C-alpha angles and dihedrals in degrees: 000000000000116000125163119188105241094225094041097095092243098120111150095018097104093086091051092049092048094047093048091048090052091049091048091052093049091052101038104027108030088161089072107088102166136047121198117202118197112199128181113248093239095049100096093166091060092042089056091046094056097040089049089053091055097258111147126221106250107170143355129214128205128209130193124186113210 
C-alpha cells in the first residue's frame, strides 16, 4: 500500500516509493512475478502514478449504494 499524507510535504514521492518497492521485491522476493494495484476510482493521482509506471488497467468494478 502506498499512502502519502496530503499535508506531509511528500508530493511527488509516490513514484519513488513505487519504484523502490518494485526493486526490493525483485531483489528479495524474486518468486513474485506480478503486482496488483487497487486504486479507488476517484483517485486520479494514483491512477496516473500506476499508468505512468507501466501498469495496465485490467478490470474495473462498480458500486451502487441503495
